[in-house]
PDB file of C-alpha atoms and ligand atoms in Angstrom:
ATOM      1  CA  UNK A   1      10.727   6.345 -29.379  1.00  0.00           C
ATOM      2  CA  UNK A   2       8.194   4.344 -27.092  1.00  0.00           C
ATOM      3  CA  UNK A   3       9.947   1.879 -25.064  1.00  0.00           C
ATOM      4  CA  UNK A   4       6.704  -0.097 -25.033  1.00  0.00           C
ATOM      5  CA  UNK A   5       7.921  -4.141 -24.913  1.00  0.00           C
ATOM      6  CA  UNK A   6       6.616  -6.070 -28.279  1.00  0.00           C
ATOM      7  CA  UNK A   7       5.092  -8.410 -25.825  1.00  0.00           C
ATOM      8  CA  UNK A   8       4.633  -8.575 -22.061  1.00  0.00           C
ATOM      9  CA  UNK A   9       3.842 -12.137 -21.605  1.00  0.00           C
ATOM     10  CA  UNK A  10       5.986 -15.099 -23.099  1.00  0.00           C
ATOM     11  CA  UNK A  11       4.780 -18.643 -24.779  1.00  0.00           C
ATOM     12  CA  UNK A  12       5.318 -20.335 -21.006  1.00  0.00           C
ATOM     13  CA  UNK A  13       3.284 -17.793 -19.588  1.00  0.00           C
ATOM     14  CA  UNK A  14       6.060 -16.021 -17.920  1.00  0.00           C
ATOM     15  CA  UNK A  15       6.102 -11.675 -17.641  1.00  0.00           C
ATOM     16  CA  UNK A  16       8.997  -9.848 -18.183  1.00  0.00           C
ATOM     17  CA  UNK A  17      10.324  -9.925 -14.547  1.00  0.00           C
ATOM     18  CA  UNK A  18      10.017 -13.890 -14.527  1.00  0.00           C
ATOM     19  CA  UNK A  19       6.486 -14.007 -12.469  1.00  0.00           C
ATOM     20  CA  UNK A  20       3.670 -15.927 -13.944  1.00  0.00           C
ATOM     21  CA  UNK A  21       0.351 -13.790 -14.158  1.00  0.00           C
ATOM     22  CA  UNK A  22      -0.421 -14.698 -10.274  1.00  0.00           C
ATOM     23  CA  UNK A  23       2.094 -13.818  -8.759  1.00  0.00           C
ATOM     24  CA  UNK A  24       3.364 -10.687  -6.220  1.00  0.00           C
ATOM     25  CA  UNK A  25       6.687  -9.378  -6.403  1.00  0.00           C
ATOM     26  CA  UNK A  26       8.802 -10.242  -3.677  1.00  0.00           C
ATOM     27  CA  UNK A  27       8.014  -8.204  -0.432  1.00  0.00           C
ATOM     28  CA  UNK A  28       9.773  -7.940   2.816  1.00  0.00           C
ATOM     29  CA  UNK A  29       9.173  -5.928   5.541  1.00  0.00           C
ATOM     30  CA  UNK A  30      10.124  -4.633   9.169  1.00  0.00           C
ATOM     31  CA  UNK A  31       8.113  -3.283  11.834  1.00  0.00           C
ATOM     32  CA  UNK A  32       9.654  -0.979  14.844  1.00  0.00           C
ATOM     33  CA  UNK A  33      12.455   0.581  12.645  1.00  0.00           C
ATOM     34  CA  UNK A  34      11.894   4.695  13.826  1.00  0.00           C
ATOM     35  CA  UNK A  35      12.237   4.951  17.418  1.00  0.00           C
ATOM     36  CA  UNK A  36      10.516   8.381  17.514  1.00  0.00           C
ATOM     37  CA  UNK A  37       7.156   7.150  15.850  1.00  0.00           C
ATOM     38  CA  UNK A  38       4.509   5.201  18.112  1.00  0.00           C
ATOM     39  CA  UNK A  39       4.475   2.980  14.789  1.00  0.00           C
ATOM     40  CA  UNK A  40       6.554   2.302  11.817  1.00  0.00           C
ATOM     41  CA  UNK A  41       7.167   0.021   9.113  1.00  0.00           C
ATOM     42  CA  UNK A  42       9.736  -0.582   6.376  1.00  0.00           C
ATOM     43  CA  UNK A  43       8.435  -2.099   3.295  1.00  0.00           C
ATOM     44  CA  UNK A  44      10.337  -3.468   0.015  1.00  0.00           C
ATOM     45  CA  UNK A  45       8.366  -4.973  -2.457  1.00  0.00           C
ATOM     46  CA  UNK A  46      10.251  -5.664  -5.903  1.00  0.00           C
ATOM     47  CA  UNK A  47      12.179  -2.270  -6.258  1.00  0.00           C
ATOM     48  CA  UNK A  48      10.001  -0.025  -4.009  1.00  0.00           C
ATOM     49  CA  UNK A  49      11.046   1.155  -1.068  1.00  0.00           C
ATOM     50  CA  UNK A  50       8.429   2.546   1.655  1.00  0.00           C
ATOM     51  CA  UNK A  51       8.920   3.852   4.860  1.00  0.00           C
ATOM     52  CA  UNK A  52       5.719   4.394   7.358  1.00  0.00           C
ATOM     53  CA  UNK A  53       5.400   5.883  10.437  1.00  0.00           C
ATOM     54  CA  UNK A  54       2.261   6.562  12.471  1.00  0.00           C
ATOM     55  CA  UNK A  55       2.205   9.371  15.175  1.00  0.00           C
ATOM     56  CA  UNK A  56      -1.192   8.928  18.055  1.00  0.00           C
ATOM     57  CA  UNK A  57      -3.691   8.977  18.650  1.00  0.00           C
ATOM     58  CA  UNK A  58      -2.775  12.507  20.219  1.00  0.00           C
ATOM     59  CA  UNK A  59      -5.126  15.687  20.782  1.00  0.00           C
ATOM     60  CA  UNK A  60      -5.856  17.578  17.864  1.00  0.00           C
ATOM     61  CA  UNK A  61      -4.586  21.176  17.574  1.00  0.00           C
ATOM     62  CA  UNK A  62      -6.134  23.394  16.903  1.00  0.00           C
ATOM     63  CA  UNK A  63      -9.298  22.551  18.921  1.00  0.00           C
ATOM     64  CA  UNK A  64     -11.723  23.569  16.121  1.00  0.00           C
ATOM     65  CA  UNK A  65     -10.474  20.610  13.799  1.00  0.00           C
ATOM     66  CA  UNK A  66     -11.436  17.684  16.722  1.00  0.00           C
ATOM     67  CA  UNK A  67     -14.310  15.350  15.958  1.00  0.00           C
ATOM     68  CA  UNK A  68     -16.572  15.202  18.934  1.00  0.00           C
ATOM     69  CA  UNK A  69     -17.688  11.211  18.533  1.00  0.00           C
ATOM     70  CA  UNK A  70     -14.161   9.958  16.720  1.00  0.00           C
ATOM     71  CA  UNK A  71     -10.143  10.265  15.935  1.00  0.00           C
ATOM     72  CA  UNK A  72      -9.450  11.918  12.283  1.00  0.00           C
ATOM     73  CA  UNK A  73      -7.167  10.305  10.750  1.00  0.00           C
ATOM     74  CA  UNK A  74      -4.536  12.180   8.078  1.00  0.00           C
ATOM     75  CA  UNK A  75      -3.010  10.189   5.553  1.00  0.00           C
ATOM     76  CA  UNK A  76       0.233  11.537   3.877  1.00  0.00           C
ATOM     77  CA  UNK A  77       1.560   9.926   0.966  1.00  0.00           C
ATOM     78  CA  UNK A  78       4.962  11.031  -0.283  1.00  0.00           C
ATOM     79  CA  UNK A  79       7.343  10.925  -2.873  1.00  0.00           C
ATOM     80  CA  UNK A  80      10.752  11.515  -1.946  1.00  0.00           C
ATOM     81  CA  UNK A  81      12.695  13.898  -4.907  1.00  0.00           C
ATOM     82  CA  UNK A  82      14.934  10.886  -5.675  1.00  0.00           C
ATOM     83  CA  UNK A  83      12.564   8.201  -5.593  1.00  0.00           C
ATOM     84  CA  UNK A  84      11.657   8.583  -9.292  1.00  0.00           C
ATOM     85  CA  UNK A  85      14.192   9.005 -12.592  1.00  0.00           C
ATOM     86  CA  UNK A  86      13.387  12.404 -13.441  1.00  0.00           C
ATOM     87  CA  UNK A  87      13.324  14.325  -9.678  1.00  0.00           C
ATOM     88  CA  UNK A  88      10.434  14.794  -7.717  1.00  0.00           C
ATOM     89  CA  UNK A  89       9.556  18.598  -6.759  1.00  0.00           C
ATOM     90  CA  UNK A  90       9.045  18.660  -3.243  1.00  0.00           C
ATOM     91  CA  UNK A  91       5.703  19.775  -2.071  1.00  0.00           C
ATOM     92  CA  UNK A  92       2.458  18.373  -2.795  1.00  0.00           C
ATOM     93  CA  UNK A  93       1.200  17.724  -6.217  1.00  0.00           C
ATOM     94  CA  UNK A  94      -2.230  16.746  -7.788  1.00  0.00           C
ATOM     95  CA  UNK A  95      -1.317  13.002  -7.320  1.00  0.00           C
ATOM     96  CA  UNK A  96      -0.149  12.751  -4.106  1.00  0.00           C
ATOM     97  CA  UNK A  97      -3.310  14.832  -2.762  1.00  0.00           C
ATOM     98  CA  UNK A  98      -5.309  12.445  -4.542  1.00  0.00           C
ATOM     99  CA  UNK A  99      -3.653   9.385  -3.243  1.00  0.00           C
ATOM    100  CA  UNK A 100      -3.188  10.647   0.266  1.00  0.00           C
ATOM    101  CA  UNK A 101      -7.040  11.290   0.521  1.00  0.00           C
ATOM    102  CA  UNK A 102      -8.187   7.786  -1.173  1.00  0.00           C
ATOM    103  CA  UNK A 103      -5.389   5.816   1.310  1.00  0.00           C
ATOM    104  CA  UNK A 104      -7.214   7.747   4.150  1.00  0.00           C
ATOM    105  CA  UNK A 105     -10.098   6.598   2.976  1.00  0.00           C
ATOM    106  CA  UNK A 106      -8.788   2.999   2.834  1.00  0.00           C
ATOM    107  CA  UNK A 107      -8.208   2.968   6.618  1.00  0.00           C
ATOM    108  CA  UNK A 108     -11.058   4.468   8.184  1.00  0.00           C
ATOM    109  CA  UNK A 109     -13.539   1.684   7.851  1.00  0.00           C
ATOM    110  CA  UNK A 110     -11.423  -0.431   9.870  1.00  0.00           C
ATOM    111  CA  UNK A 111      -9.490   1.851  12.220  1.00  0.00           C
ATOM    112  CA  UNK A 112     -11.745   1.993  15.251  1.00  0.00           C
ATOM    113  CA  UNK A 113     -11.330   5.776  15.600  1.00  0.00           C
ATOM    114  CA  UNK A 114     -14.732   6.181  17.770  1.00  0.00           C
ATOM    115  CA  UNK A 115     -12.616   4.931  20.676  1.00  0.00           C
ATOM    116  CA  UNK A 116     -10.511   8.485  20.588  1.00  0.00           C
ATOM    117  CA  UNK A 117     -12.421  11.477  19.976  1.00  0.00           C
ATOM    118  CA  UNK A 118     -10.917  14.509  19.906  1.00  0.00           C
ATOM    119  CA  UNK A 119      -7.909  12.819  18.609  1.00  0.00           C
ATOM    120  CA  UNK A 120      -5.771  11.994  15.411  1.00  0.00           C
ATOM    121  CA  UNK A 121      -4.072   9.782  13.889  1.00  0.00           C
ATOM    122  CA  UNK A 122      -0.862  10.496  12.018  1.00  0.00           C
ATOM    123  CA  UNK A 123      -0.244   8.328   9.095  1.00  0.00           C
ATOM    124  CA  UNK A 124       3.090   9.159   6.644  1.00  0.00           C
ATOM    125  CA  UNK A 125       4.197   7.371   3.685  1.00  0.00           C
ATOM    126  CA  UNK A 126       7.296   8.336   2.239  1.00  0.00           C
ATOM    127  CA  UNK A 127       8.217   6.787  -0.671  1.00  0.00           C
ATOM    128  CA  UNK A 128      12.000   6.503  -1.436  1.00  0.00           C
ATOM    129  CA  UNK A 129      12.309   4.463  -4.374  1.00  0.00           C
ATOM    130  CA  UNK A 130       9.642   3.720  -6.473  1.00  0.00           C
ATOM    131  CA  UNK A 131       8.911   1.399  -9.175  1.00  0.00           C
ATOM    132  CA  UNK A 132       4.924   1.057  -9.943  1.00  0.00           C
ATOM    133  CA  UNK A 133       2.446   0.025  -7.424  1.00  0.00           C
ATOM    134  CA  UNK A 134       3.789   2.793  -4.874  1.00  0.00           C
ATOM    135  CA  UNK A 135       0.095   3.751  -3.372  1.00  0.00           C
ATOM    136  CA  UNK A 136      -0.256   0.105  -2.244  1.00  0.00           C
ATOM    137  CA  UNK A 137       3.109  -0.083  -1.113  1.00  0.00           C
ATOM    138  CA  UNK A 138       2.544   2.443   1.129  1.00  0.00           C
ATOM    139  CA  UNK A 139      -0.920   1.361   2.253  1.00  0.00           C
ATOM    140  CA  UNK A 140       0.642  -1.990   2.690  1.00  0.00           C
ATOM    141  CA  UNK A 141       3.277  -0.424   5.157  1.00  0.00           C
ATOM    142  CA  UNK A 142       1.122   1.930   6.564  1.00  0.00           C
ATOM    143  CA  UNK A 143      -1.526  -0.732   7.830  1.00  0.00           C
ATOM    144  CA  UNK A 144       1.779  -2.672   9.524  1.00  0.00           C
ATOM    145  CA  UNK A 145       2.481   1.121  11.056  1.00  0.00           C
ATOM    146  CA  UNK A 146      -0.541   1.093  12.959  1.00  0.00           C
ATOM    147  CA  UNK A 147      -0.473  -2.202  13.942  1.00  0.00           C
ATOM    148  CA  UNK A 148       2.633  -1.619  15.722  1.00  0.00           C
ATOM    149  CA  UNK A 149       1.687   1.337  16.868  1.00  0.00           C
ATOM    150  CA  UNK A 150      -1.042  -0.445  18.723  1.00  0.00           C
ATOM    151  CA  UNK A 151      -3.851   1.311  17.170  1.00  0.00           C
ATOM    152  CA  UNK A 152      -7.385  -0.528  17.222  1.00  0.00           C
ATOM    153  CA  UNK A 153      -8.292  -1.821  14.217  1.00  0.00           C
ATOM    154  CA  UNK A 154     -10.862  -4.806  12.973  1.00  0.00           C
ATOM    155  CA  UNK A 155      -7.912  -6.288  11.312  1.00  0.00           C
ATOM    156  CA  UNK A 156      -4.715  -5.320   8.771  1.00  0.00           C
ATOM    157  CA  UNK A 157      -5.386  -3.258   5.309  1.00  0.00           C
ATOM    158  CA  UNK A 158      -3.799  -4.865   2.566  1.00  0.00           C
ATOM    159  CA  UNK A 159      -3.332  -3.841  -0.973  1.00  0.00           C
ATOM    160  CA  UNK A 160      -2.319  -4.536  -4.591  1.00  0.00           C
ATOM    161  CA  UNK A 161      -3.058  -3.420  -8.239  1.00  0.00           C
ATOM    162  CA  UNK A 162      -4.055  -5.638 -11.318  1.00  0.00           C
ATOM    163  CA  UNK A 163      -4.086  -4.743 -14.667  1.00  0.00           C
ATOM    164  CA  UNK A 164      -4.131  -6.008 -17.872  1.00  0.00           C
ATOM    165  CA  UNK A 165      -1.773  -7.146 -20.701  1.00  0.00           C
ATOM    166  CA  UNK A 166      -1.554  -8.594 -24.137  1.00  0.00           C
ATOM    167  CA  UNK A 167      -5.433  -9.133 -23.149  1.00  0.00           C
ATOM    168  CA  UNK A 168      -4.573 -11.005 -20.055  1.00  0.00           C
ATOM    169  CA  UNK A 169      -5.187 -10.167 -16.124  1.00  0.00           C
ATOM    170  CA  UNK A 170      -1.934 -10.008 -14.190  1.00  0.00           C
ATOM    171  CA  UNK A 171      -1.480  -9.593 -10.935  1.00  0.00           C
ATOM    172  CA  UNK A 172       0.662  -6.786  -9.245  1.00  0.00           C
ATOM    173  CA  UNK A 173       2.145  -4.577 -11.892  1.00  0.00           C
ATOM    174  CA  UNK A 174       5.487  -4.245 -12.516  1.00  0.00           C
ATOM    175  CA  UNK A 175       6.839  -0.647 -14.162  1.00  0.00           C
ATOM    176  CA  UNK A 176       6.442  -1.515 -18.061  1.00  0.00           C
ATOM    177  CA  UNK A 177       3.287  -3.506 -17.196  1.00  0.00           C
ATOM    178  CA  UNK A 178       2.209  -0.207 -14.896  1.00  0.00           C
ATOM    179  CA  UNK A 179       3.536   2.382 -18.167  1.00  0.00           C
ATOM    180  CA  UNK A 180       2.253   0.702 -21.275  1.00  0.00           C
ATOM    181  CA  UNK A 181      -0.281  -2.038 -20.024  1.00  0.00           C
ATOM    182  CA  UNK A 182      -4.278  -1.654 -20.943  1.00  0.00           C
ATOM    183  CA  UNK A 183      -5.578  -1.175 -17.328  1.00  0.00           C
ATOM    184  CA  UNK A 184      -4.386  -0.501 -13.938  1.00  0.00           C
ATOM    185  CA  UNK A 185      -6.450  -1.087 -10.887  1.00  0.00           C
ATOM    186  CA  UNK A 186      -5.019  -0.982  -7.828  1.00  0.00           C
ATOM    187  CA  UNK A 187      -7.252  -2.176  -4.555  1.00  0.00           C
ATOM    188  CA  UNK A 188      -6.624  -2.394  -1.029  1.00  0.00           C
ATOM    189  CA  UNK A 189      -9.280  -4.609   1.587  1.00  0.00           C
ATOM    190  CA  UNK A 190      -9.672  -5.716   4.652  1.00  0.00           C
ATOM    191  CA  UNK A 191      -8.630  -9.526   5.656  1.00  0.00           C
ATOM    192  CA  UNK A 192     -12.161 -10.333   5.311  1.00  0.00           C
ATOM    193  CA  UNK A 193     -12.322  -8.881   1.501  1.00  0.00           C
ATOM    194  CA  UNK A 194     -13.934  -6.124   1.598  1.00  0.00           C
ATOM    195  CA  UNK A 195     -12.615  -3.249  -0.600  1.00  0.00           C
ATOM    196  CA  UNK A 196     -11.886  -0.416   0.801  1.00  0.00           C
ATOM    197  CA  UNK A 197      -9.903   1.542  -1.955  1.00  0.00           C
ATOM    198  CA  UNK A 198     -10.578   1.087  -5.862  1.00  0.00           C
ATOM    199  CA  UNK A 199      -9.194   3.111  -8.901  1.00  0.00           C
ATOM    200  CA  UNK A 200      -9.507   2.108 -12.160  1.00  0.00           C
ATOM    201  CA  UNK A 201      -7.421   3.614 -15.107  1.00  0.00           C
ATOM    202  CA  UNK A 202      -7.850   2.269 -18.329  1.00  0.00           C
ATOM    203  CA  UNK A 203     -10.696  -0.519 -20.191  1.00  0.00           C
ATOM    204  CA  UNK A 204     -11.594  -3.678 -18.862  1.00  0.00           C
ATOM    205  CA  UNK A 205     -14.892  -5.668 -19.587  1.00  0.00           C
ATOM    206  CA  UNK A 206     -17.381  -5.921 -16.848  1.00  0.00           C
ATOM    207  CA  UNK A 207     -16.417  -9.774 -16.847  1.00  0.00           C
ATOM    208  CA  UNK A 208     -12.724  -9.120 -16.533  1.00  0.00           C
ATOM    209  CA  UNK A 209     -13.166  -6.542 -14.013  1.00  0.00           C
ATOM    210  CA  UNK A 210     -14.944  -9.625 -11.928  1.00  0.00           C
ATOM    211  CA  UNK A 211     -12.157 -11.501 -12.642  1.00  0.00           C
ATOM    212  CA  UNK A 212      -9.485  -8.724 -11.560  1.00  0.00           C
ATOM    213  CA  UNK A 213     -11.591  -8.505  -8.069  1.00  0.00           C
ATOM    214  CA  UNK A 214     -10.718 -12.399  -7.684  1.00  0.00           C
ATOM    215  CA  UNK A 215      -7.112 -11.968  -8.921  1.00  0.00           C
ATOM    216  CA  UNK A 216      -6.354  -8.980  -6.400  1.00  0.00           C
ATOM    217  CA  UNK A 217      -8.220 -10.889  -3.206  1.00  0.00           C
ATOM    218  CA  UNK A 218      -5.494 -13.664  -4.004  1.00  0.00           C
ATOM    219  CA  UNK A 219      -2.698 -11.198  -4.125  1.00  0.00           C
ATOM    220  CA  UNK A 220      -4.315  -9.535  -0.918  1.00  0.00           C
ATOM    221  CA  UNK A 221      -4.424 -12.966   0.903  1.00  0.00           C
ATOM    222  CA  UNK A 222      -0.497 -13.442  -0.214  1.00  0.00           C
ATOM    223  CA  UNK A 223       0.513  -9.845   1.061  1.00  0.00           C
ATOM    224  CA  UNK A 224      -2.168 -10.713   4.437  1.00  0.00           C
ATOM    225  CA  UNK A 225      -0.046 -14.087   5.388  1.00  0.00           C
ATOM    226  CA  UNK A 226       3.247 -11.515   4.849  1.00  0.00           C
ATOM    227  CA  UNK A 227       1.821  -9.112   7.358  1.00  0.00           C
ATOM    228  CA  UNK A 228       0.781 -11.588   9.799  1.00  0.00           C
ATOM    229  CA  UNK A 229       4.008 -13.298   9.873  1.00  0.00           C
ATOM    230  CA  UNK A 230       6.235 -10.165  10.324  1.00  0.00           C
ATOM    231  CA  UNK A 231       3.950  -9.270  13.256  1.00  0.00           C
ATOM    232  CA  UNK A 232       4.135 -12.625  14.728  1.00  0.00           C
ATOM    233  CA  UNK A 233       7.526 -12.573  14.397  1.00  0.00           C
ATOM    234  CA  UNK A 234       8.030  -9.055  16.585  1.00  0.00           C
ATOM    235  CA  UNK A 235       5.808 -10.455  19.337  1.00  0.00           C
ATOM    236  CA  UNK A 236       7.621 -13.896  19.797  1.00  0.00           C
ATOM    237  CA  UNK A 237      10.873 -11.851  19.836  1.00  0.00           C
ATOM    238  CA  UNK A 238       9.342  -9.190  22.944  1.00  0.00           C
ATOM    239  CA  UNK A 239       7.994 -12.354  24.336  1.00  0.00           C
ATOM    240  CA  UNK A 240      11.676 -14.154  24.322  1.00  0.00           C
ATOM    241  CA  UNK A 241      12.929 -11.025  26.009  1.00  0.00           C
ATOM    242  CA  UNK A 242      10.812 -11.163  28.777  1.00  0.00           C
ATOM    243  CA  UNK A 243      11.318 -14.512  29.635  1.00  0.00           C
ATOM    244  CA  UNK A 244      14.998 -14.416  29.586  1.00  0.00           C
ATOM    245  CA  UNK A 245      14.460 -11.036  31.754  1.00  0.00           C
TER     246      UNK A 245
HETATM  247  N1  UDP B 301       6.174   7.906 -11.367  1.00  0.00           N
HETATM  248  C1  UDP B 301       7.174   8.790 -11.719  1.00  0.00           C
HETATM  249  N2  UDP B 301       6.967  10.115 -11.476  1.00  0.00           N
HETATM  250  C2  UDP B 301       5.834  10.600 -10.905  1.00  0.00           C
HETATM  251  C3  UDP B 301       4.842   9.689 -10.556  1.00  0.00           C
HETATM  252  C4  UDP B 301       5.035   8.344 -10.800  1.00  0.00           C
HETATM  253  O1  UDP B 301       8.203   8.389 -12.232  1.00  0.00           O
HETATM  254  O2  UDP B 301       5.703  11.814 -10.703  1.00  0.00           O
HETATM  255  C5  UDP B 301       6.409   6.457 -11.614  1.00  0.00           C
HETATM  256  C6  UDP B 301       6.704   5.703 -10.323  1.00  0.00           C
HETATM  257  O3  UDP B 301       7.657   4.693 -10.575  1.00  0.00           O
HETATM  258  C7  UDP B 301       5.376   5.098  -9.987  1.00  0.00           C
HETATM  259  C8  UDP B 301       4.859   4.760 -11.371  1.00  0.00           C
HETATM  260  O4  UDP B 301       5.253   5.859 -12.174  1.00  0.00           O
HETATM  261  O5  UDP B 301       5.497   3.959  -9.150  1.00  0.00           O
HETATM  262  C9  UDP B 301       3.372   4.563 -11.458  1.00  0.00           C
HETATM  263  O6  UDP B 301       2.711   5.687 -10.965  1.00  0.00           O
HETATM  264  P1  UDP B 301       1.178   5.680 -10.628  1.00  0.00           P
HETATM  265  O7  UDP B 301       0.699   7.114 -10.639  1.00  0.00           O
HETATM  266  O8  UDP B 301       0.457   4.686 -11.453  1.00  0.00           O
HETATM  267  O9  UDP B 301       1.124   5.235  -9.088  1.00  0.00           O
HETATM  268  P2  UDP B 301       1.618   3.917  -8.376  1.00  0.00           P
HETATM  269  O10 UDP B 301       1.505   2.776  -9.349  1.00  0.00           O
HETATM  270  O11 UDP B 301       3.039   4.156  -7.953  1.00  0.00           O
HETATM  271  O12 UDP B 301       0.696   3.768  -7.220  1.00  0.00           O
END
């Protein structure tokens, strides 16, 4: 039997979880929280739980694999065996390939790797509880990663899915929206809106698919004032240390 809800969206425009159609989950996060990694970042955002950590720039071994002009980058999205109901089996899989290679490509437009060459950039995203929307968790996290890791970039990476229910746009899906909803597209951009990442799984006019662009930049520019204010909130900490040094 389908545990598909009779209806997603409710006469006052409320979704299942409470949010109107608009709105993010909740999302909190901490920057600085894995001593051992030049950058990390622990994300929550409803009930997913995302750890980042960035390793680098640092010289690539083995030699052969260096880019002569520019840092690689490697992207590793994970799912940790408990994260999920039914358990995970360790190792990659299909999906995480696939995500770890399109949240790569997410970052390289904006990570200024031409300043390192010969070098690479570590990115890991383990996810340890997840609840829909787990790529742009971890894209999310991983952008906060390398900012604290200090790594040159033209500005943060932000990301967040929309899809579509009961024949309405919503923003940031939650798990029944993400399991029985019409569409899913998750995004991620830069702060200036330009996309850097888009999937698309299910049917949406072209009009709608407009409109999902718009809804996502909004839940972008939410996530964006998140990031900012967690870093901000780092450097006016260091800064208070020094001055009482
Ligand atoms: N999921 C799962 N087992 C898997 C993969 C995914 O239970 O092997 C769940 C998990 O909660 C995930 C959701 O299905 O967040 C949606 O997965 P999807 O592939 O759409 O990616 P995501 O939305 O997490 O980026």
């Amino acid at each position: 039997m389908s545990d598909k809800p009779e209806k997603f969206i409710d006469e006052k425009g409320l979704r299942l979880d409470g949010r109107r159609v608009n709105e993010i989950r909740p999302m909190k996060m901490e920057i600085g929280v894995l001593s051992r990694a030049d950058g990390s970042c622990y994300l929550e955002w409803g009930k997913n739980k995302v750890l980042a950590a960035v390793y680098g720039p640092r010289e690539l071994h083995p030699r052969r694999l260096q880019k002569a002009d520019s840092a690689l980058i490697r992207y590793r999205y994970n799912m940790a065996a408990f994260s999920v109901e039914d358990r995970i089996r360790p190792g990659p899989s299909r999906r995480s390939i696939e995500i770890s290679k399109v949240s790569r490509e997410a970052f390289e437009p904006v990570v200024l790797t031409h300043l390192y060459p010969g070098a690479v950039i570590d990115v890991f995203a383990e996810v340890l509880q997840a609840d829909a929307g787990t790529r742009t968790a971890a894209i999310n996290a991983a952008s906060m990663a390398l900012a604290d890791a200090g790594i040159p970039m033209k500005g943060l990476v932000s990301a967040c899915a929309v899809g579509k229910v009961d024949g309405q746009l919503v923003l940031d899906l939650n798990k029944p929206e993400d399991n029985y909803g019409d569409a899913d597209i998750p995004m991620a951009m830069t702060s200036e809106g330009e996309i850097t990442l888009l999937q698309m799984d299910g049917d949406v006019t072209q009009e709608e698919f407009k409109q999902a662009v718009e809804l996502c930049k909004e839940g972008c520019r939410q996530i964006l004032e998140i990031q900012k204010e967690t870093l901000k909130n780092k450097f006016t900490k260091l800064e208070e240390v020094e001055v009482s040094d």
